[in-house]
Coordinates of C-alpha atoms and ligand atoms in Angstrom, one line a residue:
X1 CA -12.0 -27.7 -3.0
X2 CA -8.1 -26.2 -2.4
X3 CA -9.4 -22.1 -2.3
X4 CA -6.8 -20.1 -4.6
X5 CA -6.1 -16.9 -3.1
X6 CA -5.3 -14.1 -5.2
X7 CA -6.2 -11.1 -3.0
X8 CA -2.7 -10.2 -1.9
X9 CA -3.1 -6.4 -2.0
X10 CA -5.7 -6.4 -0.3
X11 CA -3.5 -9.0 2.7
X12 CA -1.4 -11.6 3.2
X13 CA -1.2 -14.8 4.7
X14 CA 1.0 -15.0 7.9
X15 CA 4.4 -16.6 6.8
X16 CA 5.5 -19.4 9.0
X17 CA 9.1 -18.3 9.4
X18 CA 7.4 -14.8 10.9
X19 CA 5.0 -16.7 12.9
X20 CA 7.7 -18.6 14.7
X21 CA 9.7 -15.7 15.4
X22 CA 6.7 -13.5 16.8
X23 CA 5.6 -16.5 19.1
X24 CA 8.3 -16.1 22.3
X25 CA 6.6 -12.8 22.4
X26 CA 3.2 -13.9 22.8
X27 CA 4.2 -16.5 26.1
X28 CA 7.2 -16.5 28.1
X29 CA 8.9 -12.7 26.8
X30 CA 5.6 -10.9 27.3
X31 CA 7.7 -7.9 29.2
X32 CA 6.8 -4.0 28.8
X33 CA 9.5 -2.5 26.9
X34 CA 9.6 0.5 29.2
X35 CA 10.3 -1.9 32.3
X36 CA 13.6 -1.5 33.9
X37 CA 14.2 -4.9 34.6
X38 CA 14.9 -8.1 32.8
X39 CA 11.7 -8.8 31.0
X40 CA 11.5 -4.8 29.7
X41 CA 15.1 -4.8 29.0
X42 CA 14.3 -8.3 26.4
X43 CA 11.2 -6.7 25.1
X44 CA 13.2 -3.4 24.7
X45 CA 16.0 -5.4 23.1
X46 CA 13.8 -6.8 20.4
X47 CA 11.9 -3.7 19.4
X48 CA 15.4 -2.2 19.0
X49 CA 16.4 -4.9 17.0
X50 CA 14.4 -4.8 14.8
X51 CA 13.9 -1.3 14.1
X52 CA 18.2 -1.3 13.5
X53 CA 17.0 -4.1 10.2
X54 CA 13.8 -2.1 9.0
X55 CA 15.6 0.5 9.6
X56 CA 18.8 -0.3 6.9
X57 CA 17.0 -1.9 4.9
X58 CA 15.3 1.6 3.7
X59 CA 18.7 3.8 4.2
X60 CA 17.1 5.6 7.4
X61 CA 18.3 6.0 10.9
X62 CA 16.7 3.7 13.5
X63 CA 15.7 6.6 15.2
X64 CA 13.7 7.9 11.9
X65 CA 11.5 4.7 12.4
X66 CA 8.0 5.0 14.5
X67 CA 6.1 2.3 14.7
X68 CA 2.2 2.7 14.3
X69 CA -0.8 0.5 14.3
X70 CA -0.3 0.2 10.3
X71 CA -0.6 2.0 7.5
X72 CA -4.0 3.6 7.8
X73 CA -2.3 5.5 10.8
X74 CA 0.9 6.1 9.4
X75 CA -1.2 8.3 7.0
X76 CA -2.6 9.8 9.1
X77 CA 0.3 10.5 11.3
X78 CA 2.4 11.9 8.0
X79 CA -0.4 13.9 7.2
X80 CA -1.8 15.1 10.7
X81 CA 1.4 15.8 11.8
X82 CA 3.3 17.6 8.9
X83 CA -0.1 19.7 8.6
X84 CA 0.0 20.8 12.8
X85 CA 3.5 21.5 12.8
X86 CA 4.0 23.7 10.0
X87 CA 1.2 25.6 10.4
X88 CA 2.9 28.8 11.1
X89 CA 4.2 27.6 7.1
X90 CA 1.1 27.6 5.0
X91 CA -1.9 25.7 5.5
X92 CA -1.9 23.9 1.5
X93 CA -1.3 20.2 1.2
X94 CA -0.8 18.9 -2.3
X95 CA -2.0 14.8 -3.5
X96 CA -3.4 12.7 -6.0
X97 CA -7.3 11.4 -6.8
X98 CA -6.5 8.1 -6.7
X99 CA -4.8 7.8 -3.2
X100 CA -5.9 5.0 -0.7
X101 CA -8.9 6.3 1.5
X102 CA -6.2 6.7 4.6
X103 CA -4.7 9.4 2.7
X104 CA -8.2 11.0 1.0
X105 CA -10.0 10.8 4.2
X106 CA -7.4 12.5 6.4
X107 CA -7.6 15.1 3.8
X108 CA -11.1 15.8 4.0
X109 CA -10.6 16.1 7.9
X110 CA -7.7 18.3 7.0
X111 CA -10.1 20.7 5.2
X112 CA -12.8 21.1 7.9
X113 CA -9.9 22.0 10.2
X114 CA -9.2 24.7 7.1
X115 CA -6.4 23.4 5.2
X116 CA -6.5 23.5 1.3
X117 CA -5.9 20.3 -0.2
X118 CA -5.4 20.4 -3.8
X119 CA -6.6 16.5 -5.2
X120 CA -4.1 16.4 -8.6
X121 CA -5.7 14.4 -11.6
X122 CA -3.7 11.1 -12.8
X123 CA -3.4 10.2 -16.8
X124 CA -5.2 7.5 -18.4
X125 CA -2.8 5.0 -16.8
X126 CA -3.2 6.6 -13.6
X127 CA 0.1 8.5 -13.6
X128 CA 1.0 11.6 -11.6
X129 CA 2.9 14.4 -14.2
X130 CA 5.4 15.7 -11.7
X131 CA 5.1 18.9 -13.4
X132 CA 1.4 18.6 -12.6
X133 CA 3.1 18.8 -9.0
X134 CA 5.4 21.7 -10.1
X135 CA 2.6 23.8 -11.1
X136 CA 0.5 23.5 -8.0
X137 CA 2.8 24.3 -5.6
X138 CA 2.0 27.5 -4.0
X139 CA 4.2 29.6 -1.4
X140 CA 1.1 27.9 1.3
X141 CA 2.1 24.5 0.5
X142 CA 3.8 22.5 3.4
X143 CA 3.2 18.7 2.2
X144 CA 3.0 16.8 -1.3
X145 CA 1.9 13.5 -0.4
X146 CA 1.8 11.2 -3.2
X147 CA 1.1 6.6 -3.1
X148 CA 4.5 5.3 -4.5
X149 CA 1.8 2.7 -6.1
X150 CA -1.6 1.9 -6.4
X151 CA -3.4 -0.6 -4.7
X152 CA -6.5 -0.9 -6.8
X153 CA -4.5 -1.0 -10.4
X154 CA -1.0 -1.0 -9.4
X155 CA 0.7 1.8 -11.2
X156 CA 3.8 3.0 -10.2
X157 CA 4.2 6.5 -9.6
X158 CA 7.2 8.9 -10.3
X159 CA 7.9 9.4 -7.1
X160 CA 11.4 9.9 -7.1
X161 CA 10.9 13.3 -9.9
X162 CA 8.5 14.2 -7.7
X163 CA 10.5 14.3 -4.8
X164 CA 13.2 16.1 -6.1
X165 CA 10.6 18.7 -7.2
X166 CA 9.3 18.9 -3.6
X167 CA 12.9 19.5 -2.3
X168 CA 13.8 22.4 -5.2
X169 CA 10.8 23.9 -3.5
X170 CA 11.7 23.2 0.0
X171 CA 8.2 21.4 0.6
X172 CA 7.9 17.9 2.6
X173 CA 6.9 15.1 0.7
X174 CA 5.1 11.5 1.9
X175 CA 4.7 8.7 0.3
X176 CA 2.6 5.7 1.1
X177 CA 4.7 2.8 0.5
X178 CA 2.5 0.1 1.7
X179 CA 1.8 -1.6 -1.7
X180 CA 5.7 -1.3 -2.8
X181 CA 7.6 -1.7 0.7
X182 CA 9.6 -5.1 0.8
X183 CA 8.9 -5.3 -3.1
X184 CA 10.5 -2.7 -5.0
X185 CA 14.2 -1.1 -4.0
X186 CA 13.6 1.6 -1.6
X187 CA 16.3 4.2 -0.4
X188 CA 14.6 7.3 1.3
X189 CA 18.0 9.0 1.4
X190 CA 18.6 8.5 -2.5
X191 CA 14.7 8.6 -3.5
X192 CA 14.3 12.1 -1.6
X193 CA 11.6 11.5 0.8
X194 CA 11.0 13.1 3.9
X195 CA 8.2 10.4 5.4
X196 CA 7.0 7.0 4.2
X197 CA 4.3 4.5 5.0
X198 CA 4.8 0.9 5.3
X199 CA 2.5 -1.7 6.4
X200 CA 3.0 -5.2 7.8
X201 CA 0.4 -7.4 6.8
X202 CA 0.4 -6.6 3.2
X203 CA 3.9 -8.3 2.9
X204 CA 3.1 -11.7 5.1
X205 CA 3.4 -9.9 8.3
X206 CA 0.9 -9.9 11.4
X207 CA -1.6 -6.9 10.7
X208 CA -1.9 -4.0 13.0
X209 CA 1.6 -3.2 12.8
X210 CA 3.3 -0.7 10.2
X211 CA 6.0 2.4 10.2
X212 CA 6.2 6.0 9.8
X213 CA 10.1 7.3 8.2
X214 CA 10.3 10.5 9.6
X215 CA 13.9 12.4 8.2
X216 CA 15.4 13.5 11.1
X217 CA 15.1 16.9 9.7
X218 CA 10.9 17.1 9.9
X219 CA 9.3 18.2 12.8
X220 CA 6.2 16.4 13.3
X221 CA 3.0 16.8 15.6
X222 CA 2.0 13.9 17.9
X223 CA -1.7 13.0 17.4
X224 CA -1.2 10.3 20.8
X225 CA -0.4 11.5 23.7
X226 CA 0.7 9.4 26.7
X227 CA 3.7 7.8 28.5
X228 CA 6.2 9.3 25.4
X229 CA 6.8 6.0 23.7
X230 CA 8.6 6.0 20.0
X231 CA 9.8 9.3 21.0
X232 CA 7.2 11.2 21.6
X233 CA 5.7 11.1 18.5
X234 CA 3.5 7.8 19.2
X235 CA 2.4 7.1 23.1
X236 CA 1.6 3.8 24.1
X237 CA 2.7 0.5 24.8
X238 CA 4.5 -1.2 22.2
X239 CA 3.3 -3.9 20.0
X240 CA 6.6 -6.0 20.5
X241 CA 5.2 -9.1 19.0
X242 CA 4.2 -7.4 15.8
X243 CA 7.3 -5.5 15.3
X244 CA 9.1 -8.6 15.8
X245 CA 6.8 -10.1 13.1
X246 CA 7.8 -6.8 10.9
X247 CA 11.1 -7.4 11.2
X248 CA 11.0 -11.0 10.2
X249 CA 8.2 -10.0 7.4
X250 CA 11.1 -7.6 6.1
X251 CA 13.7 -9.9 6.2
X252 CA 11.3 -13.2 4.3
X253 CA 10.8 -10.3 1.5
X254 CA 14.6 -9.9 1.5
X255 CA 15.5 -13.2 1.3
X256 CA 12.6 -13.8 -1.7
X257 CA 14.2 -11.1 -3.6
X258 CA 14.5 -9.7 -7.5
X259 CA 13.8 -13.4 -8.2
X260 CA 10.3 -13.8 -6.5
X261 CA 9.1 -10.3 -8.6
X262 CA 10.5 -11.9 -11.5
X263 CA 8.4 -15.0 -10.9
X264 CA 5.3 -13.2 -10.1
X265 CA 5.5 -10.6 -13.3
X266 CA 5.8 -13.8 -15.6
X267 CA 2.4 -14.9 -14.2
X268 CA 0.8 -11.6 -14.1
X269 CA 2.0 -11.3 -17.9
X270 CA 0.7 -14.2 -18.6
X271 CA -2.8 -13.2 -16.7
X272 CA -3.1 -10.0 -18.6
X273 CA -2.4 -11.7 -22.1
X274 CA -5.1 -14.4 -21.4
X275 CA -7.5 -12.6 -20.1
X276 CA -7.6 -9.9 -23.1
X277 CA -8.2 -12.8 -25.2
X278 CA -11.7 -12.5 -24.1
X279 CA -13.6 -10.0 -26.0
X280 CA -14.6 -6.7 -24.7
X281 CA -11.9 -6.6 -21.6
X282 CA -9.4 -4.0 -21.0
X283 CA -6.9 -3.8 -18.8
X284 CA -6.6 -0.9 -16.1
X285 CA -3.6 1.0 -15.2
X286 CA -0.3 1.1 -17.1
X287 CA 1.2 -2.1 -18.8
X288 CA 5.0 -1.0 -18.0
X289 CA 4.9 1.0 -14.8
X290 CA 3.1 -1.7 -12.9
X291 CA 3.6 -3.6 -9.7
X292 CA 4.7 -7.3 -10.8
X293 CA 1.6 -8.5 -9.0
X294 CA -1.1 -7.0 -9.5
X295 CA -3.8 -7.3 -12.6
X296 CA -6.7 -5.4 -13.3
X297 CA -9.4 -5.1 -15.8
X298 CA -12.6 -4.3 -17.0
X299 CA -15.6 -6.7 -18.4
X300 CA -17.9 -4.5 -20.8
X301 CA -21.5 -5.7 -19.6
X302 CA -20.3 -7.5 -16.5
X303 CA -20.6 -7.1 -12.8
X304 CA -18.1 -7.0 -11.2
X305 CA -19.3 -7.7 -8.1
X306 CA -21.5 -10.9 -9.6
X307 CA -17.9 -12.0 -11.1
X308 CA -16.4 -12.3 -7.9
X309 CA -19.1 -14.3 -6.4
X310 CA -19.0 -16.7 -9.0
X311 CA -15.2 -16.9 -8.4
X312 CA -15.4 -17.4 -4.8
X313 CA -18.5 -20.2 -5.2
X314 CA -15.0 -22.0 -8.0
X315 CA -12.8 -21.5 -5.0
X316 CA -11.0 -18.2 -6.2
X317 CA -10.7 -15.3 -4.1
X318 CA -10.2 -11.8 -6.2
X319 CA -11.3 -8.2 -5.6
X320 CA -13.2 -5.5 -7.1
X321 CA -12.7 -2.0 -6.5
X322 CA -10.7 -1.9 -3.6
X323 CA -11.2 -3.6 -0.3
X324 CA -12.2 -1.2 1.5
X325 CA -15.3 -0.1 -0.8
X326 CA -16.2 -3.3 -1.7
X327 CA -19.3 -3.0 0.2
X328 CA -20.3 0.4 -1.0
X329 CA -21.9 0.6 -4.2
X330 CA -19.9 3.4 -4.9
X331 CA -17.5 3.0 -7.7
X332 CA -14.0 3.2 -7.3
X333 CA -12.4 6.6 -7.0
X334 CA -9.4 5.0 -8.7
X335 CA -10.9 4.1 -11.8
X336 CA -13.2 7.3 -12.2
X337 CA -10.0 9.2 -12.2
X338 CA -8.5 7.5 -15.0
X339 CA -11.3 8.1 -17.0
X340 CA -13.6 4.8 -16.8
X341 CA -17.5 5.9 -17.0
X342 CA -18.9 4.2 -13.8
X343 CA -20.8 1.1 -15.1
X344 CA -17.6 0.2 -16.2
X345 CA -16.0 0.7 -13.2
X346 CA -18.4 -1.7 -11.7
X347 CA -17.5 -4.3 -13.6
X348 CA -13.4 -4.1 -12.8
X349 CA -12.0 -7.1 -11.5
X350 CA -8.7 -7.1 -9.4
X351 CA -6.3 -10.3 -9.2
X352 CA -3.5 -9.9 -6.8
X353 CA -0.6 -12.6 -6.7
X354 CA 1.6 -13.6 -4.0
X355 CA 4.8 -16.0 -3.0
X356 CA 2.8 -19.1 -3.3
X357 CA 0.4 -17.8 -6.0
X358 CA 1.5 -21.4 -8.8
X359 CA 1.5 -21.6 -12.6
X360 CA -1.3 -24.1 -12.1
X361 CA -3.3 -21.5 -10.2
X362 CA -3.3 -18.9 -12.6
X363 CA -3.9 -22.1 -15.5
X364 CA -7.1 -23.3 -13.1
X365 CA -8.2 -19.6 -13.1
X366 CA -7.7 -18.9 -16.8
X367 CA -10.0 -21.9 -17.3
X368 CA -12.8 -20.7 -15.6
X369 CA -12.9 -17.2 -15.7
X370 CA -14.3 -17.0 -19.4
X371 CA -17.0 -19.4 -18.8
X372 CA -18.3 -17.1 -15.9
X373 CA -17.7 -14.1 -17.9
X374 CA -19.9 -15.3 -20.8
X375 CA -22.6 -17.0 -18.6
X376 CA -22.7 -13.3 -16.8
X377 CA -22.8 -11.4 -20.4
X378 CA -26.2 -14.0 -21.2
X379 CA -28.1 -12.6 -18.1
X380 CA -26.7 -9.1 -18.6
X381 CA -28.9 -6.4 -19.0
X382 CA -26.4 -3.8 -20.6
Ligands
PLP401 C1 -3.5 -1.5 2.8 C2 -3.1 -0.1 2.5 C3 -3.2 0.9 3.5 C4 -3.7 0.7 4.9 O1 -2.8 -0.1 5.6 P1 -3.4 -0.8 6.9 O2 -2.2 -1.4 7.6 O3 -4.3 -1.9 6.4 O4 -4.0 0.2 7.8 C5 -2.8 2.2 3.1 N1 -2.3 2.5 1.9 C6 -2.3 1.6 0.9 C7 -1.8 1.9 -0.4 C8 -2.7 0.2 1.2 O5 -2.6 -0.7 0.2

């Protein structure tokens, strides 16, 4: 049975074309960037390289660009380090309910090391009201860190308001890009951010690699210390394969373009229309502020966890909840915020599309899905 995978927020497949150019770096360029000699100098080179294209591509400097580990420490590195260096500022950090667990976890750390975080609520869509930031801005507050969108349902935030807010007040603000980088137009100098997140993997890049923007105005605290790698802010040897693979993740997404979003929001369209056919569903998250990709929504009386068993026994592989809770039985943070009781948060179901996501995939899917729904609503208890 061909398996269908339509996961993609939660990863990506490897694209060949980054593969390929990652590979030299795994065999005969293997040198430590920090070496003087010929094999440093070509791993040096290539880091350099490809920090100039990631680089431009967002409107930074090259030398705003650190390279982490990935997104999960790019959070933590935004938030750790805005937090440590401005403590002589305030000690009040501003965000939303419904950020990724990289950001809410780091906060909750944050607060046993006694900073105030201040969690704002989303709307029914699971929007941010940039005056909701307005009005919780304090003379403490140091950092607004708000997701540019949402990786469980996909809503796209006004960051940009936002932003401008956080610079009438002269506070920082972070955003974690990860779910938008390579996908929608970004311009830190234009959009008014001081720090943004970016992953590899989640567009067809090798994982463990990802970026912090720091403006060259923001002073930030390293959380690793060593040998003073990616300036000090970052120690230790760099991952010159993966930022290779960044790079050549970047410049796939480039090449795809307007034209590949287009593509993927007729399908997800077509997804959403389809599956609301089927009585008792909802859709979660905003219809019009949406990432092109991403579709989720709500069975009344269904499990959501159940549905995506069935799905995987046909050969399709979804998500509920997020990833990273999927084996909690927790519900998702996400979905409580915008107002879902929990048992139907439980039963949300979230289809993520990719490059080589095809018509007849999402046809094959719409075929089987209501069958399993109604087979699960028989045995349901609810
Ligand atoms: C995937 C994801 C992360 C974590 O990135 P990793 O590279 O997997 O650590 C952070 N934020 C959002 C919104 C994500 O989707």
């Amino acid at each position: 049975m061909r398996k269908v995978y339509l996961d993609h927020a939660a990863t990506t497949p490897l694209a060949k074309e980054v593969l390929e150019a990652m590979e030299p770096f795994f065999s005969e360029k293997f040198g430590n960037a920090s070496s003087l000699h010929f094999f440093g100098r070509e791993a040096r080179d290539a880091i350099e390289k490809a920090r100039n294209e990631i680089a431009k591509f967002i409107n930074a400097k090259p030398a705003e660009i650190i390279f982490t580990s990935g997104g999960t420490e790019s959070d933590n590195l935004a938030l750790k380090g805005v937090a440590f260096a401005s403590k002589d500022k305030g000690n009040h950090i501003i965000t939303t309910k419904i950020e990724h667990p990289a950001i809410l976890e780091t906060c909750k750390w944050l607060e046993k090391q006694g900073f105030k975080i201040t969690y704002l609520p989303v709307t029914k869509e699971g929007l941010v009201e940039p005056e909701s930031v307005e009005k919780a801005i304090t003379k403490d507050t140091i950092l607004v860190s708000v997701m540019h969108a949402n990786n469980e349902i996909g809503t796209i935030q006004p960051i940009e308001e936002i932003a401008k807010i956080c610079k009438k007040h002269k506070v920082l603000f972070h955003t974690d890009a990860v779910q938008t980088f390579g996908k929608l137009d970004i311009d830190v100098k234009k959009m008014n951010v001081d720090l943004l997140s970016a992953s590899a993997h989640k567009i067809y890049g090798p994982k463990g690699v990802g970026l912090l923007y720091v403006s060259k105005d923001v002073k930030i605290e390293a959380l690793q210390h060593g040998g003073g790698h990616e300036q000090n802010i970052r120690s230790g040897t760099e991952n010159v394969a993966g930022i290779v693979g960044f790079a050549a993740a970047v410049k796939l997404m480039q090449k795809l373009g307007k034209k590949e979003q287009e593509r993927e929001r007729k399908l997800r369209d077509l997804l959403i229309s389809k599956i609301l056919e089927i009585k008792d569903s909802r859709l979660n998250g905003s219809k019009e502020k949406r990432l092109p990709n991403n579709v989720n929504v709500s069975f009344k009386g269904v499990e959501g966890e159940a549905l995506l068993l069935r799905l995987d026994q046909e050969g399709f592989a979804v998500s509920t909840g997020s990833a990273c809770s999927s084996r909690s039985l927790e519900p998702s943070h996400v979905l409580i915020a915008i107002g879902l009781k929990p048992e139907e948060a439980h039963g949300s179901l979230r289809i993520t599309l990719g490059k080589d996501t095809t018509e007849q995939d999402i046809e094959k899917f719409l075929n089987v899905l209501p069958k399993i729904v109604a087979s699960l609503r028989k045995i349901s208890p609810f």
